[in-house]
Amino acid sequence: MSVHTAKRRLAPADIKALKGERPIVSLTAYTTPVAKLMDQHVDFMLVGDSLGMVLYGLDSTVGVTLEMMIAHGQAVMRGSSNACVVVDLPFGSYQQSKEQAFATAARVLKETGCSAIKLEGGAEMAETVHFLTQRGIPVLGHVGLMPQLINTTGGYRSLGRNDKEVDKIRKDAAAIDDAGAFAIVIEGTVEPLAREITGAVKVPTIGIGASPACDGQVLVVDDVLGIFTDFKPRFVKHFANLAPLMSEAFATYAQEVKARSFPGPEHTFQLKKG
Ligand SMILES: Nc1nc(=O)c2c([nH]1)NC[C@@H]1CN(c3ccc(C(=O)N[C@@H](CCC(=O)O)C(=O)O)cc3)CN21
Ligand SMILES: CC(C)C(=O)C(=O)O
Ligand SMILES: [Mg+2]
């Protein structure tokens, strides 16, 4: 087989081209083994800064560092060959200037090998999104509920319930679309607004708590598997319930170690006889 026939990984442009064709499938991924299991089932994996809350026990995403995002981006790249991989830029690594954003995003692409980054923001980030896309960095936008703004918004609350919020999010989505993002995540937004934005923008919308009207869906993998159970937003569905299975495995292991029934002969190295 020629090297030219090897199947290539999906690119940001392939994700963009799915608008109007079929729903786009995405999940977050943070580790190699989970990326391996997910790779054939999703169009893109998002190395989300939600890893701060899901893997590191932080109470928001504000404390997540660029080093954490790069380490997990590298892990996810090692476990995937089909899906497009997008890495979140963490709080503080891109908001200061478009130059800061470019330097951070370039470092993420160079050190992980991923093909795109995501950043939170609407009209105020449009110039940055344009700057990056014009310089070879595909950008996934993120509007609506923006978890990195927790310290000014005060909580994780669904949006688009009054004229002021609707007007802002509508303008934010249009600005990120015009700036050249290849797709836009809409988080925590009422259905009528998500539907309107999806009909108005050129690129696919990827919803999380933003209704089935979006062009695709994304969820946090630990929510999908029922591993993360500290809180359960309305938009989360546990497609499996691994938490009780994991507790049971730990309990059984502890019991068997205490009873000396584990390790058994089949788990034990012996010198060969004779
Ligand atoms: N495990 C996990 N899943 C997520 O979806 C997620 C994270 N972590 N961390 C980063 C952000 C934070 N997110 C959150 C967190 C909580 C709610 C929540 O509790 N929402 C309530 C209130 C809604 C309202 O008042 O309008 C809900 O009932 O959905 C929503 C989004 C979404 N992201
Ligand atoms: C769920 C998504 C959109 C995200 O930004 C994250 O996981 O950090
Ligand atoms: Mg995020």
PDB file of C-alpha atoms and ligand atoms in Angstrom:
ATOM      1  CA  MET A   1       0.000   0.000   0.000  1.00  0.00           C
ATOM      2  CA  SER A   2       1.301   3.439  -0.913  1.00  0.00           C
ATOM      3  CA  VAL A   3       1.880   5.877   1.900  1.00  0.00           C
ATOM      4  CA  HIS A   4      -0.516   8.199   0.099  1.00  0.00           C
ATOM      5  CA  THR A   5      -3.484   5.918   0.758  1.00  0.00           C
ATOM      6  CA  ALA A   6      -3.051   5.943   4.544  1.00  0.00           C
ATOM      7  CA  LYS A   7      -6.203   7.439   6.044  1.00  0.00           C
ATOM      8  CA  ARG A   8      -5.520  10.881   7.377  1.00  0.00           C
ATOM      9  CA  ARG A   9      -6.824  12.491  10.507  1.00  0.00           C
ATOM     10  CA  LEU A  10      -9.866  14.793  10.174  1.00  0.00           C
ATOM     11  CA  ALA A  11      -8.844  18.435   9.794  1.00  0.00           C
ATOM     12  CA  PRO A  12     -10.655  21.555  11.035  1.00  0.00           C
ATOM     13  CA  ALA A  13     -11.769  22.175   7.410  1.00  0.00           C
ATOM     14  CA  ASP A  14     -13.419  18.719   7.375  1.00  0.00           C
ATOM     15  CA  ILE A  15     -15.348  19.607  10.543  1.00  0.00           C
ATOM     16  CA  LYS A  16     -16.476  22.882   8.956  1.00  0.00           C
ATOM     17  CA  ALA A  17     -17.638  21.032   5.811  1.00  0.00           C
ATOM     18  CA  LEU A  18     -20.001  18.846   7.864  1.00  0.00           C
ATOM     19  CA  LYS A  19     -22.440  21.734   8.407  1.00  0.00           C
ATOM     20  CA  GLY A  20     -25.679  20.827   6.647  1.00  0.00           C
ATOM     21  CA  GLU A  21     -24.404  17.293   5.957  1.00  0.00           C
ATOM     22  CA  ARG A  22     -24.818  15.449   9.255  1.00  0.00           C
ATOM     23  CA  PRO A  23     -24.580  16.180  13.002  1.00  0.00           C
ATOM     24  CA  ILE A  24     -21.016  16.650  14.282  1.00  0.00           C
ATOM     25  CA  VAL A  25     -19.955  14.394  17.175  1.00  0.00           C
ATOM     26  CA  SER A  26     -17.501  15.539  19.820  1.00  0.00           C
ATOM     27  CA  LEU A  27     -16.428  14.715  23.370  1.00  0.00           C
ATOM     28  CA  THR A  28     -13.704  15.983  25.626  1.00  0.00           C
ATOM     29  CA  ALA A  29     -10.676  13.708  26.080  1.00  0.00           C
ATOM     30  CA  TYR A  30      -7.743  14.129  28.443  1.00  0.00           C
ATOM     31  CA  THR A  31      -5.780  10.868  28.408  1.00  0.00           C
ATOM     32  CA  THR A  32      -4.282   8.361  25.950  1.00  0.00           C
ATOM     33  CA  PRO A  33      -6.357   5.289  26.866  1.00  0.00           C
ATOM     34  CA  VAL A  34      -9.668   7.165  26.719  1.00  0.00           C
ATOM     35  CA  ALA A  35      -8.663   8.832  23.430  1.00  0.00           C
ATOM     36  CA  LYS A  36      -7.952   5.353  21.969  1.00  0.00           C
ATOM     37  CA  LEU A  37     -11.420   4.114  22.881  1.00  0.00           C
ATOM     38  CA  MET A  38     -13.095   7.269  21.534  1.00  0.00           C
ATOM     39  CA  ASP A  39     -11.076   7.905  18.360  1.00  0.00           C
ATOM     40  CA  GLN A  40     -13.301   6.086  15.844  1.00  0.00           C
ATOM     41  CA  HIS A  41     -16.542   7.447  17.293  1.00  0.00           C
ATOM     42  CA  VAL A  42     -16.051  11.212  17.249  1.00  0.00           C
ATOM     43  CA  ASP A  43     -15.245  13.839  14.627  1.00  0.00           C
ATOM     44  CA  PHE A  44     -13.145  15.850  17.041  1.00  0.00           C
ATOM     45  CA  MET A  45     -11.839  15.475  20.570  1.00  0.00           C
ATOM     46  CA  LEU A  46     -11.610  18.536  22.726  1.00  0.00           C
ATOM     47  CA  VAL A  47      -8.842  18.634  25.309  1.00  0.00           C
ATOM     48  CA  GLY A  48     -10.995  20.878  27.476  1.00  0.00           C
ATOM     49  CA  ASP A  49      -9.833  23.032  30.359  1.00  0.00           C
ATOM     50  CA  SER A  50     -12.703  21.300  32.199  1.00  0.00           C
ATOM     51  CA  LEU A  51      -9.874  18.876  33.040  1.00  0.00           C
ATOM     52  CA  GLY A  52      -9.074  21.228  35.938  1.00  0.00           C
ATOM     53  CA  MET A  53     -12.402  20.365  37.553  1.00  0.00           C
ATOM     54  CA  VAL A  54     -12.754  16.789  36.278  1.00  0.00           C
ATOM     55  CA  LEU A  55      -9.185  15.482  36.760  1.00  0.00           C
ATOM     56  CA  TYR A  56      -7.533  17.884  39.211  1.00  0.00           C
ATOM     57  CA  GLY A  57     -10.345  18.714  41.648  1.00  0.00           C
ATOM     58  CA  LEU A  58     -10.213  22.482  41.090  1.00  0.00           C
ATOM     59  CA  ASP A  59     -13.505  24.282  41.734  1.00  0.00           C
ATOM     60  CA  SER A  60     -13.323  26.238  38.468  1.00  0.00           C
ATOM     61  CA  THR A  61     -11.268  26.244  35.239  1.00  0.00           C
ATOM     62  CA  VAL A  62      -9.469  29.478  36.200  1.00  0.00           C
ATOM     63  CA  GLY A  63      -6.497  27.683  37.812  1.00  0.00           C
ATOM     64  CA  VAL A  64      -5.705  25.520  34.788  1.00  0.00           C
ATOM     65  CA  THR A  65      -2.197  26.135  33.363  1.00  0.00           C
ATOM     66  CA  LEU A  66      -0.826  26.013  29.823  1.00  0.00           C
ATOM     67  CA  GLU A  67       1.564  23.243  30.945  1.00  0.00           C
ATOM     68  CA  MET A  68      -1.433  21.097  32.013  1.00  0.00           C
ATOM     69  CA  MET A  69      -3.144  21.666  28.644  1.00  0.00           C
ATOM     70  CA  ILE A  70      -0.004  20.784  26.687  1.00  0.00           C
ATOM     71  CA  ALA A  71       0.681  17.603  28.695  1.00  0.00           C
ATOM     72  CA  HIS A  72      -2.892  16.362  28.180  1.00  0.00           C
ATOM     73  CA  GLY A  73      -2.909  17.481  24.530  1.00  0.00           C
ATOM     74  CA  GLN A  74       0.182  15.322  23.943  1.00  0.00           C
ATOM     75  CA  ALA A  75      -1.486  12.383  25.712  1.00  0.00           C
ATOM     76  CA  VAL A  76      -4.633  12.649  23.567  1.00  0.00           C
ATOM     77  CA  MET A  77      -2.626  12.952  20.327  1.00  0.00           C
ATOM     78  CA  ARG A  78      -0.777   9.705  21.218  1.00  0.00           C
ATOM     79  CA  GLY A  79      -4.102   7.903  21.581  1.00  0.00           C
ATOM     80  CA  SER A  80      -5.758   9.099  18.363  1.00  0.00           C
ATOM     81  CA  SER A  81      -5.273   8.848  14.608  1.00  0.00           C
ATOM     82  CA  ASN A  82      -8.751   9.545  13.182  1.00  0.00           C
ATOM     83  CA  ALA A  83     -10.346  12.397  15.105  1.00  0.00           C
ATOM     84  CA  CYS A  84      -9.360  16.035  14.857  1.00  0.00           C
ATOM     85  CA  VAL A  85      -7.850  17.177  18.183  1.00  0.00           C
ATOM     86  CA  VAL A  86      -8.601  20.658  19.529  1.00  0.00           C
ATOM     87  CA  VAL A  87      -6.934  22.005  22.693  1.00  0.00           C
ATOM     88  CA  ASP A  88      -8.517  24.687  24.929  1.00  0.00           C
ATOM     89  CA  LEU A  89      -6.357  27.723  25.688  1.00  0.00           C
ATOM     90  CA  PRO A  90      -6.504  28.192  29.478  1.00  0.00           C
ATOM     91  CA  PHE A  91      -7.514  31.369  31.333  1.00  0.00           C
ATOM     92  CA  GLY A  92      -4.806  34.052  31.226  1.00  0.00           C
ATOM     93  CA  SER A  93      -2.918  32.603  28.264  1.00  0.00           C
ATOM     94  CA  TYR A  94      -4.619  34.583  25.464  1.00  0.00           C
ATOM     95  CA  GLN A  95      -6.798  37.459  26.730  1.00  0.00           C
ATOM     96  CA  GLN A  96      -4.059  40.071  27.118  1.00  0.00           C
ATOM     97  CA  SER A  97      -3.398  40.644  23.413  1.00  0.00           C
ATOM     98  CA  LYS A  98      -3.635  38.996  20.017  1.00  0.00           C
ATOM     99  CA  GLU A  99       0.146  38.588  20.124  1.00  0.00           C
ATOM    100  CA  GLN A 100      -0.058  36.730  23.445  1.00  0.00           C
ATOM    101  CA  ALA A 101      -2.795  34.527  21.960  1.00  0.00           C
ATOM    102  CA  PHE A 102      -0.688  33.733  18.890  1.00  0.00           C
ATOM    103  CA  ALA A 103       2.393  32.844  20.945  1.00  0.00           C
ATOM    104  CA  THR A 104       0.346  30.575  23.223  1.00  0.00           C
ATOM    105  CA  ALA A 105      -1.562  28.901  20.380  1.00  0.00           C
ATOM    106  CA  ALA A 106       1.608  28.362  18.333  1.00  0.00           C
ATOM    107  CA  ARG A 107       3.247  26.701  21.334  1.00  0.00           C
ATOM    108  CA  VAL A 108       0.227  24.389  21.737  1.00  0.00           C
ATOM    109  CA  LEU A 109       0.292  23.379  18.059  1.00  0.00           C
ATOM    110  CA  LYS A 110       4.076  22.855  18.013  1.00  0.00           C
ATOM    111  CA  GLU A 111       4.359  20.946  21.303  1.00  0.00           C
ATOM    112  CA  THR A 112       1.251  18.738  20.977  1.00  0.00           C
ATOM    113  CA  GLY A 113       0.838  18.275  17.217  1.00  0.00           C
ATOM    114  CA  CYS A 114      -2.859  19.089  17.492  1.00  0.00           C
ATOM    115  CA  SER A 115      -4.450  20.979  14.605  1.00  0.00           C
ATOM    116  CA  ALA A 116      -6.575  23.650  16.283  1.00  0.00           C
ATOM    117  CA  ILE A 117      -7.181  25.546  19.491  1.00  0.00           C
ATOM    118  CA  LYS A 118     -10.345  26.773  21.218  1.00  0.00           C
ATOM    119  CA  LEU A 119     -10.717  30.036  23.085  1.00  0.00           C
ATOM    120  CA  GLU A 120     -13.664  31.541  24.956  1.00  0.00           C
ATOM    121  CA  GLY A 121     -14.988  34.918  23.912  1.00  0.00           C
ATOM    122  CA  GLY A 122     -17.311  36.913  21.685  1.00  0.00           C
ATOM    123  CA  ALA A 123     -16.961  40.312  20.013  1.00  0.00           C
ATOM    124  CA  GLU A 124     -14.045  41.242  22.336  1.00  0.00           C
ATOM    125  CA  MET A 125     -12.017  38.245  21.014  1.00  0.00           C
ATOM    126  CA  ALA A 126     -12.932  38.611  17.313  1.00  0.00           C
ATOM    127  CA  GLU A 127      -9.759  40.530  16.413  1.00  0.00           C
ATOM    128  CA  THR A 128      -7.680  37.802  18.083  1.00  0.00           C
ATOM    129  CA  VAL A 129      -9.528  35.032  16.232  1.00  0.00           C
ATOM    130  CA  HIS A 130      -8.908  36.858  12.931  1.00  0.00           C
ATOM    131  CA  PHE A 131      -5.206  37.366  13.806  1.00  0.00           C
ATOM    132  CA  LEU A 132      -4.712  33.644  14.522  1.00  0.00           C
ATOM    133  CA  THR A 133      -6.688  32.276  11.556  1.00  0.00           C
ATOM    134  CA  GLN A 134      -4.828  34.613   9.150  1.00  0.00           C
ATOM    135  CA  ARG A 135      -1.551  33.224  10.510  1.00  0.00           C
ATOM    136  CA  GLY A 136      -2.213  29.509  10.181  1.00  0.00           C
ATOM    137  CA  ILE A 137      -3.956  28.640  13.432  1.00  0.00           C
ATOM    138  CA  PRO A 138      -7.473  27.197  13.099  1.00  0.00           C
ATOM    139  CA  VAL A 139      -9.708  28.481  15.903  1.00  0.00           C
ATOM    140  CA  LEU A 140     -12.806  26.921  17.447  1.00  0.00           C
ATOM    141  CA  GLY A 141     -14.895  29.698  19.021  1.00  0.00           C
ATOM    142  CA  HIS A 142     -16.831  29.414  22.290  1.00  0.00           C
ATOM    143  CA  VAL A 143     -19.752  31.730  23.134  1.00  0.00           C
ATOM    144  CA  GLY A 144     -22.689  31.766  25.561  1.00  0.00           C
ATOM    145  CA  LEU A 145     -21.777  30.432  29.001  1.00  0.00           C
ATOM    146  CA  MET A 146     -18.032  30.964  29.338  1.00  0.00           C
ATOM    147  CA  PRO A 147     -16.705  29.115  32.406  1.00  0.00           C
ATOM    148  CA  GLN A 148     -13.445  31.132  32.478  1.00  0.00           C
ATOM    149  CA  LEU A 149     -15.555  34.225  33.363  1.00  0.00           C
ATOM    150  CA  ILE A 150     -16.883  32.671  36.597  1.00  0.00           C
ATOM    151  CA  ASN A 151     -15.263  35.389  38.719  1.00  0.00           C
ATOM    152  CA  THR A 152     -17.181  38.170  36.966  1.00  0.00           C
ATOM    153  CA  THR A 153     -20.403  36.296  36.159  1.00  0.00           C
ATOM    154  CA  GLY A 154     -20.699  34.662  39.568  1.00  0.00           C
ATOM    155  CA  GLY A 155     -21.979  31.274  38.452  1.00  0.00           C
ATOM    156  CA  TYR A 156     -22.733  28.728  35.740  1.00  0.00           C
ATOM    157  CA  ARG A 157     -26.186  29.870  34.586  1.00  0.00           C
ATOM    158  CA  SER A 158     -27.928  29.219  31.276  1.00  0.00           C
ATOM    159  CA  LEU A 159     -28.207  32.330  29.103  1.00  0.00           C
ATOM    160  CA  GLY A 160     -30.463  33.905  26.490  1.00  0.00           C
ATOM    161  CA  ARG A 161     -33.497  34.472  28.690  1.00  0.00           C
ATOM    162  CA  ASN A 162     -33.713  38.254  28.234  1.00  0.00           C
ATOM    163  CA  ASP A 163     -33.228  40.729  25.351  1.00  0.00           C
ATOM    164  CA  LYS A 164     -29.865  41.938  26.662  1.00  0.00           C
ATOM    165  CA  GLU A 165     -28.370  38.427  26.842  1.00  0.00           C
ATOM    166  CA  VAL A 166     -29.891  37.416  23.487  1.00  0.00           C
ATOM    167  CA  ASP A 167     -28.520  40.509  21.771  1.00  0.00           C
ATOM    168  CA  LYS A 168     -25.029  40.006  23.226  1.00  0.00           C
ATOM    169  CA  ILE A 169     -24.716  36.301  22.379  1.00  0.00           C
ATOM    170  CA  ARG A 170     -26.142  36.849  18.884  1.00  0.00           C
ATOM    171  CA  LYS A 171     -23.495  39.529  18.248  1.00  0.00           C
ATOM    172  CA  ASP A 172     -20.745  37.400  19.824  1.00  0.00           C
ATOM    173  CA  ALA A 173     -21.495  34.441  17.534  1.00  0.00           C
ATOM    174  CA  ALA A 174     -21.651  36.656  14.427  1.00  0.00           C
ATOM    175  CA  ALA A 175     -18.324  38.322  15.336  1.00  0.00           C
ATOM    176  CA  ILE A 176     -16.517  34.977  15.826  1.00  0.00           C
ATOM    177  CA  ASP A 177     -18.047  33.654  12.583  1.00  0.00           C
ATOM    178  CA  ASP A 178     -16.882  36.721  10.636  1.00  0.00           C
ATOM    179  CA  ALA A 179     -13.440  36.496  12.274  1.00  0.00           C
ATOM    180  CA  GLY A 180     -12.837  33.117  10.623  1.00  0.00           C
ATOM    181  CA  ALA A 181     -13.400  30.434  13.268  1.00  0.00           C
ATOM    182  CA  PHE A 182     -13.953  26.973  11.687  1.00  0.00           C
ATOM    183  CA  ALA A 183     -16.809  26.195  14.126  1.00  0.00           C
ATOM    184  CA  ILE A 184     -18.345  27.710  17.248  1.00  0.00           C
ATOM    185  CA  VAL A 185     -19.177  26.036  20.569  1.00  0.00           C
ATOM    186  CA  ILE A 186     -22.380  27.416  22.080  1.00  0.00           C
ATOM    187  CA  GLU A 187     -22.624  26.606  25.791  1.00  0.00           C
ATOM    188  CA  GLY A 188     -25.587  26.881  28.169  1.00  0.00           C
ATOM    189  CA  THR A 189     -27.938  28.794  25.879  1.00  0.00           C
ATOM    190  CA  VAL A 190     -31.715  28.484  25.433  1.00  0.00           C
ATOM    191  CA  GLU A 191     -32.937  26.639  22.358  1.00  0.00           C
ATOM    192  CA  PRO A 192     -34.512  29.517  20.363  1.00  0.00           C
ATOM    193  CA  LEU A 193     -31.268  31.513  20.432  1.00  0.00           C
ATOM    194  CA  ALA A 194     -29.091  28.469  19.610  1.00  0.00           C
ATOM    195  CA  ARG A 195     -31.399  27.724  16.665  1.00  0.00           C
ATOM    196  CA  GLU A 196     -31.263  31.320  15.424  1.00  0.00           C
ATOM    197  CA  ILE A 197     -27.442  31.466  15.638  1.00  0.00           C
ATOM    198  CA  THR A 198     -27.099  28.079  13.917  1.00  0.00           C
ATOM    199  CA  GLY A 199     -29.189  29.394  11.031  1.00  0.00           C
ATOM    200  CA  ALA A 200     -27.305  32.680  10.857  1.00  0.00           C
ATOM    201  CA  VAL A 201     -23.621  31.672  10.933  1.00  0.00           C
ATOM    202  CA  LYS A 202     -21.581  30.164   8.068  1.00  0.00           C
ATOM    203  CA  VAL A 203     -19.803  27.614  10.274  1.00  0.00           C
ATOM    204  CA  PRO A 204     -21.109  24.712  12.353  1.00  0.00           C
ATOM    205  CA  THR A 205     -22.351  25.330  15.894  1.00  0.00           C
ATOM    206  CA  ILE A 206     -21.403  22.723  18.491  1.00  0.00           C
ATOM    207  CA  GLY A 207     -23.806  22.725  21.423  1.00  0.00           C
ATOM    208  CA  ILE A 208     -23.281  21.856  25.075  1.00  0.00           C
ATOM    209  CA  GLY A 209     -26.480  22.663  26.919  1.00  0.00           C
ATOM    210  CA  ALA A 210     -27.599  24.525  23.795  1.00  0.00           C
ATOM    211  CA  SER A 211     -30.330  22.216  22.425  1.00  0.00           C
ATOM    212  CA  PRO A 212     -30.533  19.790  19.491  1.00  0.00           C
ATOM    213  CA  ALA A 213     -30.831  22.767  17.097  1.00  0.00           C
ATOM    214  CA  CYS A 214     -27.014  23.026  16.924  1.00  0.00           C
ATOM    215  CA  ASP A 215     -25.008  21.447  14.083  1.00  0.00           C
ATOM    216  CA  GLY A 216     -23.225  19.137  16.522  1.00  0.00           C
ATOM    217  CA  GLN A 217     -22.882  18.237  20.194  1.00  0.00           C
ATOM    218  CA  VAL A 218     -20.039  18.053  22.696  1.00  0.00           C
ATOM    219  CA  LEU A 219     -20.030  16.760  26.301  1.00  0.00           C
ATOM    220  CA  VAL A 220     -17.436  16.195  28.992  1.00  0.00           C
ATOM    221  CA  VAL A 221     -16.321  12.551  28.757  1.00  0.00           C
ATOM    222  CA  ASP A 222     -16.397  11.955  32.517  1.00  0.00           C
ATOM    223  CA  ASP A 223     -20.044  13.135  32.505  1.00  0.00           C
ATOM    224  CA  VAL A 224     -20.899  10.756  29.633  1.00  0.00           C
ATOM    225  CA  LEU A 225     -19.307   7.838  31.495  1.00  0.00           C
ATOM    226  CA  GLY A 226     -20.833   8.738  34.873  1.00  0.00           C
ATOM    227  CA  ILE A 227     -17.402   9.040  36.510  1.00  0.00           C
ATOM    228  CA  PHE A 228     -17.741  12.724  37.460  1.00  0.00           C
ATOM    229  CA  THR A 229     -20.609  13.040  39.918  1.00  0.00           C
ATOM    230  CA  ASP A 230     -19.820  16.199  41.953  1.00  0.00           C
ATOM    231  CA  PHE A 231     -22.549  18.029  39.989  1.00  0.00           C
ATOM    232  CA  LYS A 232     -24.805  17.196  37.050  1.00  0.00           C
ATOM    233  CA  PRO A 233     -25.926  20.105  34.861  1.00  0.00           C
ATOM    234  CA  ARG A 234     -29.356  19.697  33.216  1.00  0.00           C
ATOM    235  CA  PHE A 235     -27.679  19.151  29.825  1.00  0.00           C
ATOM    236  CA  VAL A 236     -25.652  16.144  30.992  1.00  0.00           C
ATOM    237  CA  LYS A 237     -26.745  12.578  30.284  1.00  0.00           C
ATOM    238  CA  HIS A 238     -24.851   9.688  31.851  1.00  0.00           C
ATOM    239  CA  PHE A 239     -24.543   7.201  28.970  1.00  0.00           C
ATOM    240  CA  ALA A 240     -22.926   4.788  31.431  1.00  0.00           C
ATOM    241  CA  ASN A 241     -22.700   4.695  35.215  1.00  0.00           C
ATOM    242  CA  LEU A 242     -19.090   3.836  35.906  1.00  0.00           C
ATOM    243  CA  ALA A 243     -18.803   5.440  39.373  1.00  0.00           C
ATOM    244  CA  PRO A 244     -20.544   2.590  41.244  1.00  0.00           C
ATOM    245  CA  LEU A 245     -18.663  -0.019  39.168  1.00  0.00           C
ATOM    246  CA  MET A 246     -15.346   1.621  40.113  1.00  0.00           C
ATOM    247  CA  SER A 247     -16.276   1.815  43.822  1.00  0.00           C
ATOM    248  CA  GLU A 248     -17.239  -1.844  43.738  1.00  0.00           C
ATOM    249  CA  ALA A 249     -13.910  -2.817  42.136  1.00  0.00           C
ATOM    250  CA  PHE A 250     -11.958  -0.898  44.810  1.00  0.00           C
ATOM    251  CA  ALA A 251     -14.032  -2.453  47.602  1.00  0.00           C
ATOM    252  CA  THR A 252     -13.534  -5.989  46.266  1.00  0.00           C
ATOM    253  CA  TYR A 253      -9.779  -5.430  45.826  1.00  0.00           C
ATOM    254  CA  ALA A 254      -9.478  -4.160  49.425  1.00  0.00           C
ATOM    255  CA  GLN A 255     -11.465  -7.124  50.709  1.00  0.00           C
ATOM    256  CA  GLU A 256      -9.324  -9.670  48.814  1.00  0.00           C
ATOM    257  CA  VAL A 257      -6.025  -8.121  49.908  1.00  0.00           C
ATOM    258  CA  LYS A 258      -7.154  -8.170  53.548  1.00  0.00           C
ATOM    259  CA  ALA A 259      -8.354 -11.785  53.182  1.00  0.00           C
ATOM    260  CA  ARG A 260      -5.075 -12.746  51.394  1.00  0.00           C
ATOM    261  CA  SER A 261      -7.169 -14.194  48.531  1.00  0.00           C
ATOM    262  CA  PHE A 262      -5.455 -11.733  46.145  1.00  0.00           C
ATOM    263  CA  PRO A 263      -2.877 -12.211  44.707  1.00  0.00           C
ATOM    264  CA  GLY A 264      -3.653 -15.852  43.863  1.00  0.00           C
ATOM    265  CA  PRO A 265      -1.260 -18.494  42.483  1.00  0.00           C
ATOM    266  CA  GLU A 266      -1.977 -17.296  38.921  1.00  0.00           C
ATOM    267  CA  HIS A 267      -0.696 -13.823  39.863  1.00  0.00           C
ATOM    268  CA  THR A 268       2.424 -15.085  41.613  1.00  0.00           C
ATOM    269  CA  PHE A 269       5.930 -15.710  40.200  1.00  0.00           C
ATOM    270  CA  GLN A 270       7.540 -18.962  41.349  1.00  0.00           C
ATOM    271  CA  LEU A 271      10.979 -20.420  40.682  1.00  0.00           C
ATOM    272  CA  LYS A 272      10.691 -23.299  38.142  1.00  0.00           C
ATOM    273  CA  LYS A 273      10.868 -26.707  39.807  1.00  0.00           C
ATOM    274  CA  GLY A 274      13.651 -29.217  39.081  1.00  0.00           C
TER     275      GLY A 274
HETATM  276  N1  LIG B   1     -17.871  17.798  34.553  1.00  0.00           N
HETATM  277  C1  LIG B   1     -18.034  18.972  33.943  1.00  0.00           C
HETATM  278  N2  LIG B   1     -18.988  19.098  33.004  1.00  0.00           N
HETATM  279  C2  LIG B   1     -19.174  20.291  32.368  1.00  0.00           C
HETATM  280  O1  LIG B   1     -20.054  20.349  31.485  1.00  0.00           O
HETATM  281  C3  LIG B   1     -18.332  21.382  32.711  1.00  0.00           C
HETATM  282  C4  LIG B   1     -17.327  21.191  33.681  1.00  0.00           C
HETATM  283  N3  LIG B   1     -17.218  19.987  34.296  1.00  0.00           N
HETATM  284  N4  LIG B   1     -16.459  22.176  34.024  1.00  0.00           N
HETATM  285  C5  LIG B   1     -16.406  23.373  33.211  1.00  0.00           C
HETATM  286  C6  LIG B   1     -17.759  23.766  32.805  1.00  0.00           C
HETATM  287  C7  LIG B   1     -18.655  24.186  33.949  1.00  0.00           C
HETATM  288  N5  LIG B   1     -19.956  23.823  33.453  1.00  0.00           N
HETATM  289  C8  LIG B   1     -21.134  23.866  34.163  1.00  0.00           C
HETATM  290  C9  LIG B   1     -21.158  23.584  35.510  1.00  0.00           C
HETATM  291  C10 LIG B   1     -22.328  23.599  36.222  1.00  0.00           C
HETATM  292  C11 LIG B   1     -23.527  23.883  35.576  1.00  0.00           C
HETATM  293  C12 LIG B   1     -24.790  23.860  36.369  1.00  0.00           C
HETATM  294  O2  LIG B   1     -24.808  23.382  37.476  1.00  0.00           O
HETATM  295  N6  LIG B   1     -25.900  24.361  35.821  1.00  0.00           N
HETATM  296  C13 LIG B   1     -27.192  24.254  36.496  1.00  0.00           C
HETATM  297  C14 LIG B   1     -27.828  25.588  36.648  1.00  0.00           C
HETATM  298  C15 LIG B   1     -28.425  26.145  35.394  1.00  0.00           C
HETATM  299  C16 LIG B   1     -29.079  27.529  35.560  1.00  0.00           C
HETATM  300  O3  LIG B   1     -29.197  28.042  36.674  1.00  0.00           O
HETATM  301  O4  LIG B   1     -29.481  28.048  34.537  1.00  0.00           O
HETATM  302  C17 LIG B   1     -28.078  23.251  35.754  1.00  0.00           C
HETATM  303  O5  LIG B   1     -29.058  22.818  36.338  1.00  0.00           O
HETATM  304  O6  LIG B   1     -27.760  22.899  34.602  1.00  0.00           O
HETATM  305  C18 LIG B   1     -23.509  24.168  34.215  1.00  0.00           C
HETATM  306  C19 LIG B   1     -22.314  24.149  33.512  1.00  0.00           C
HETATM  307  C20 LIG B   1     -19.842  23.191  32.148  1.00  0.00           C
HETATM  308  N7  LIG B   1     -18.494  22.668  32.155  1.00  0.00           N
HETATM  309  C1  LIG B   2     -17.140  21.302  27.252  1.00  0.00           C
HETATM  310  C2  LIG B   2     -16.328  22.262  26.579  1.00  0.00           C
HETATM  311  C3  LIG B   2     -17.002  23.040  25.520  1.00  0.00           C
HETATM  312  C4  LIG B   2     -15.139  22.896  27.197  1.00  0.00           C
HETATM  313  O1  LIG B   2     -14.813  24.015  26.939  1.00  0.00           O
HETATM  314  C5  LIG B   2     -14.346  22.110  28.165  1.00  0.00           C
HETATM  315  O2  LIG B   2     -14.548  20.900  28.345  1.00  0.00           O
HETATM  316  O3  LIG B   2     -13.453  22.725  28.761  1.00  0.00           O
HETATM  317 MG    MG B   3     -13.294  24.755  28.173  1.00  0.00          MG
END
